[in-house]
Short mmCIF file of C-alpha atoms and ligand atoms in Angstrom, two decimals:
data_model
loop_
_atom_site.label_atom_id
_atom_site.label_comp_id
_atom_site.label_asym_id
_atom_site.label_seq_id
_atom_site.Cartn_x
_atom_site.Cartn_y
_atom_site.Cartn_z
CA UNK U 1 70.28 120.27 131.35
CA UNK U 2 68.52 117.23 129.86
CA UNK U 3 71.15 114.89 129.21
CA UNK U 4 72.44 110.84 129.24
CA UNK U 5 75.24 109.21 130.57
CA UNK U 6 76.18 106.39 128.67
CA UNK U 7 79.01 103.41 128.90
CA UNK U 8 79.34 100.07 129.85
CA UNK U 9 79.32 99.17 133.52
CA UNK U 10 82.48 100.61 134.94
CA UNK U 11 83.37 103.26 132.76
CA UNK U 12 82.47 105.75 135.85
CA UNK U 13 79.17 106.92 135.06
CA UNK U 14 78.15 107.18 138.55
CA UNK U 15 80.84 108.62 139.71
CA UNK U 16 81.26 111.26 136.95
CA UNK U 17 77.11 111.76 137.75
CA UNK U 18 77.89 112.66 141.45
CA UNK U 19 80.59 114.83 140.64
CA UNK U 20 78.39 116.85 137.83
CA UNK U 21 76.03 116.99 140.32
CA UNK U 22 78.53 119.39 142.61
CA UNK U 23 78.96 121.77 139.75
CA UNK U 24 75.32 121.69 138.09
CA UNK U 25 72.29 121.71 139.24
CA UNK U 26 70.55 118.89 137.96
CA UNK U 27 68.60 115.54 139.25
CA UNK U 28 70.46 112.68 139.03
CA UNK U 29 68.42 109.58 137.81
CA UNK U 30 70.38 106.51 137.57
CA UNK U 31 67.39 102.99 136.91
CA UNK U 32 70.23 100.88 138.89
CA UNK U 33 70.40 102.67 141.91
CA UNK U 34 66.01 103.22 141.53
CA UNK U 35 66.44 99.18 140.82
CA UNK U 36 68.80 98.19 143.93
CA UNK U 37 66.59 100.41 146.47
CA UNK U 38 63.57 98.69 145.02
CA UNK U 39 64.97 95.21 145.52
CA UNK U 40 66.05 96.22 149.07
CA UNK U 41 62.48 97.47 150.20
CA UNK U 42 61.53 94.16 148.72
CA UNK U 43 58.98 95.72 146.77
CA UNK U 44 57.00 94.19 144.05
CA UNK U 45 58.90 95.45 141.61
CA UNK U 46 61.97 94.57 143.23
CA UNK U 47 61.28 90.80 143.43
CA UNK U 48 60.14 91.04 139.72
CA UNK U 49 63.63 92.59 138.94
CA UNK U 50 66.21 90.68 141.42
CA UNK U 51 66.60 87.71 139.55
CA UNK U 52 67.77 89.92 135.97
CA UNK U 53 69.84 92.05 137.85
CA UNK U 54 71.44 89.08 139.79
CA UNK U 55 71.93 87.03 136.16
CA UNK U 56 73.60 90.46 134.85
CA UNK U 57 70.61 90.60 132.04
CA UNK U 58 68.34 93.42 131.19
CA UNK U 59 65.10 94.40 133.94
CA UNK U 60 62.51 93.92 131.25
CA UNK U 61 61.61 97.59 129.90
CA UNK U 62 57.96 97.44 130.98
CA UNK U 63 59.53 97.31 134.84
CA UNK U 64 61.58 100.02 134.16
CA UNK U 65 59.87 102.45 132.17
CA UNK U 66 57.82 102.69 134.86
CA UNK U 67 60.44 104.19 137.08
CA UNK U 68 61.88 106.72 134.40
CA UNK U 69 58.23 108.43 133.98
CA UNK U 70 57.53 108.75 137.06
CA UNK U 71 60.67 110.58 137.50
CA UNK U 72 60.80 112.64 134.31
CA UNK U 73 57.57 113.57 134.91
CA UNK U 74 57.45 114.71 138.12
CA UNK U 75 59.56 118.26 137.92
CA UNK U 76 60.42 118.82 134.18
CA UNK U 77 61.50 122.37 134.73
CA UNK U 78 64.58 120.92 136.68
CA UNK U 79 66.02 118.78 133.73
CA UNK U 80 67.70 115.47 134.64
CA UNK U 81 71.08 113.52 134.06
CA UNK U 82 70.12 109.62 133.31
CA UNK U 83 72.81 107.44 133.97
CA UNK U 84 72.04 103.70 133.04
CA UNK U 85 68.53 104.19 130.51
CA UNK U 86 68.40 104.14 128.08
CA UNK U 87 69.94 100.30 127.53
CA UNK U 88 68.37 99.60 124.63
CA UNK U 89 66.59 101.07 121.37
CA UNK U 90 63.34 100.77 122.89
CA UNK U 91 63.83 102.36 125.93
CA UNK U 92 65.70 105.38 123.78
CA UNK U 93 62.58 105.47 121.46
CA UNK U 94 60.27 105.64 124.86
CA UNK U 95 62.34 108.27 126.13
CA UNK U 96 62.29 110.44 122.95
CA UNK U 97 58.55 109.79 122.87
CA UNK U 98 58.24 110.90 126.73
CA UNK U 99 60.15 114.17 125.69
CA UNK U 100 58.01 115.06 122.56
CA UNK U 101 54.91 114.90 124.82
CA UNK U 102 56.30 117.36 126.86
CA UNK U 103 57.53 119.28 123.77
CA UNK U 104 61.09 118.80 125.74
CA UNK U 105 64.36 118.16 123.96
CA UNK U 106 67.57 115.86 124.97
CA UNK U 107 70.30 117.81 124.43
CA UNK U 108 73.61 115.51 125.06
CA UNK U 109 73.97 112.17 124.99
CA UNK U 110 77.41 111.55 126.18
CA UNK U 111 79.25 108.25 125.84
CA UNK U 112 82.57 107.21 128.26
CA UNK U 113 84.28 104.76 126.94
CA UNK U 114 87.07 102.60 128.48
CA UNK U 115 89.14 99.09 127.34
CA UNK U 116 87.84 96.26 128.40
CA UNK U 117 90.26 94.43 130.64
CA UNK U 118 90.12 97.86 132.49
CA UNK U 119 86.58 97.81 132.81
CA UNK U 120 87.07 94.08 134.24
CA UNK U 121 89.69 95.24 136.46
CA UNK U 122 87.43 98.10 138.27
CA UNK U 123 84.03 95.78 138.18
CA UNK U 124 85.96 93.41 140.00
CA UNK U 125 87.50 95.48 142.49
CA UNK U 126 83.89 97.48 143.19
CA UNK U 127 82.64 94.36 145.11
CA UNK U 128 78.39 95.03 144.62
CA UNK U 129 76.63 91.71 144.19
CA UNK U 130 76.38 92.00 140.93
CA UNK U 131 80.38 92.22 140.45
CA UNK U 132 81.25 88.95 140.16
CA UNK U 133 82.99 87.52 137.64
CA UNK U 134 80.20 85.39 135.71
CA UNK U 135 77.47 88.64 136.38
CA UNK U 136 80.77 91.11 134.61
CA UNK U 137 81.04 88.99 131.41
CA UNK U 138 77.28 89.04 130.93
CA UNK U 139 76.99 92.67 131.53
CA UNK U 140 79.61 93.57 129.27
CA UNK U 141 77.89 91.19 126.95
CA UNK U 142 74.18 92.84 127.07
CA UNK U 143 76.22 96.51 127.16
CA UNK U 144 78.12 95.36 123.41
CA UNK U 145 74.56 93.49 122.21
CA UNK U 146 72.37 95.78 122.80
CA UNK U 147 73.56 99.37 124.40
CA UNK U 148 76.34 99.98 122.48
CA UNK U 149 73.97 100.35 119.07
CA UNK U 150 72.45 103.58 121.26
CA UNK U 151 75.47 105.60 119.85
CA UNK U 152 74.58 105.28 116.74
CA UNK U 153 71.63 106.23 117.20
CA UNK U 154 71.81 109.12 119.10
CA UNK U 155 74.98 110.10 116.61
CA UNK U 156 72.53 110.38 113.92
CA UNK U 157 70.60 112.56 116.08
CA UNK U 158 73.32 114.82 116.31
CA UNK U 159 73.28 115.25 120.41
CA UNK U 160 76.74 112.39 120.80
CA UNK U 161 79.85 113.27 122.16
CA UNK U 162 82.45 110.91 122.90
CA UNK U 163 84.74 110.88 126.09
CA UNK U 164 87.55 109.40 126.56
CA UNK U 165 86.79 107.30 130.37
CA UNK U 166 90.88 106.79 131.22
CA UNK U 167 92.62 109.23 133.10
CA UNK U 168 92.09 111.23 136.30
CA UNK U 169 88.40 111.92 137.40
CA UNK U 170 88.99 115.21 137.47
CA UNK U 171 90.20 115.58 133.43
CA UNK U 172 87.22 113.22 132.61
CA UNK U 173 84.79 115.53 134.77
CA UNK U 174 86.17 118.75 132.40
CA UNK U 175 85.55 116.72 129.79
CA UNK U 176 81.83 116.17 130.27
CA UNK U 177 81.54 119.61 131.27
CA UNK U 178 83.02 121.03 128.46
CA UNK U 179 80.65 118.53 126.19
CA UNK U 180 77.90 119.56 128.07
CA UNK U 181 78.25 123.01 126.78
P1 AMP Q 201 73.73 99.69 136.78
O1 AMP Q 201 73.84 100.14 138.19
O2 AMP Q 201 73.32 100.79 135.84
O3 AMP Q 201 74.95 98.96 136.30
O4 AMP Q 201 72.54 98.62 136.73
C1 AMP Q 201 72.58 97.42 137.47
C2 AMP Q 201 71.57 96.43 136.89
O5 AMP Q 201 70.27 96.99 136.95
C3 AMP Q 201 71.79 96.10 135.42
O6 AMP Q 201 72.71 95.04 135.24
C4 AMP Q 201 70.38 95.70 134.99
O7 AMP Q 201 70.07 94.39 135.43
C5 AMP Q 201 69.52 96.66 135.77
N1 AMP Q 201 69.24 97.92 135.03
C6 AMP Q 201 69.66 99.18 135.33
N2 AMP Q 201 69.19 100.07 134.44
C7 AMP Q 201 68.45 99.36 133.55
C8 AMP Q 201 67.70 99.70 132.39
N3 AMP Q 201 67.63 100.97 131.94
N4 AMP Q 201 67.06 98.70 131.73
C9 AMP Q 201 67.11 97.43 132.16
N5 AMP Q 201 67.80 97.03 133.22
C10 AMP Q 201 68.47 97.98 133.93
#
């Protein structure tokens, strides 16, 4: 499977990832989790990116680009499931660059999508740093500004399919699976 979570921040892309993860075999690669461990061994990068993650903007892509190649790179046999890059039409045109030098293929890109005020309501129950409520509204922001336009442009690449993000985990999970296939 070589595939992309997308969806602003809280419409369950982590958890749906984990729970994917139980039924396929695949690596999980999420840049926020590779982000927060990096801040929290205090590594360069992780100084470089704190201060972004903490105002809710965008890591600049040359940080994280670095992460994702390293990653894709290293087992390409096993596929992957990216949850959080690409953000932006850069970072989508890097990763479809990545791929074609590997003569690889994404095959699904799928988007979860949930209202707003719900999407404020779980942020702000979820309690990371990050969720507070001037770090949410900037998020949500950057996601409409620049992540959003991804869907159009992986729907004119044909690989999109929508999911509905409200309802049980479980009927989301089918779902994904089923637009997986
Ligand atoms: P997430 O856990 O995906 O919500 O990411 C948390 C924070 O990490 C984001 O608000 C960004 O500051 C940063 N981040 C994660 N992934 C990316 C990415 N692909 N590009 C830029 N910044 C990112």
């Amino acid at each position: 499977m070589r595939a992309v979570l997308l969806g602003p921040p809280g419409a369950g892309k982590g958890t749906q990832a984990a729970l994917i993860q139980e039924r396929v075999r695949v690596p999980h690669i999420s840049t926020g989790d590779l982000l927060r461990r990096a801040v929290a061994e205090k590594s360069a990068l992780g100084t470089q990116a704190q201060e972004f993650m903490d105002r809710g903007e965008l890591v600049p892509d040359r940080l994280v680009v670095g992460l994702i190649e390293e990653r894709l790179t290293k087992d390409r046999d096993a596929g992957f499931l990216l949850d959080g890059f690409p953000r932006n039409v850069a970072q989508a045109r890097t990763l479809q660059e990545l791929l074609d030098g590997q003569g690889l293929q994404l095959e699904r890109v799928i988007s979860i999508s949930v209202p707003r005020d719900e999407l404020v309501k779980r942020l702000l129950g979820r309690g990371r740093t990050d969720d507070n409520e001037t770090t949410i509204r900037s998020r949500l922001m950057v996601y409409e500004e620049e992540t959003a336009p991804l869907c159009a442009f992986y729907r004119e690449r044909s690989v999109l399919r929508e999911v509905n993000g409200m309802g049980s985990r479980e009927k989301i999970l089918e779902d994904i699976l089923e637009s997986l296939r």
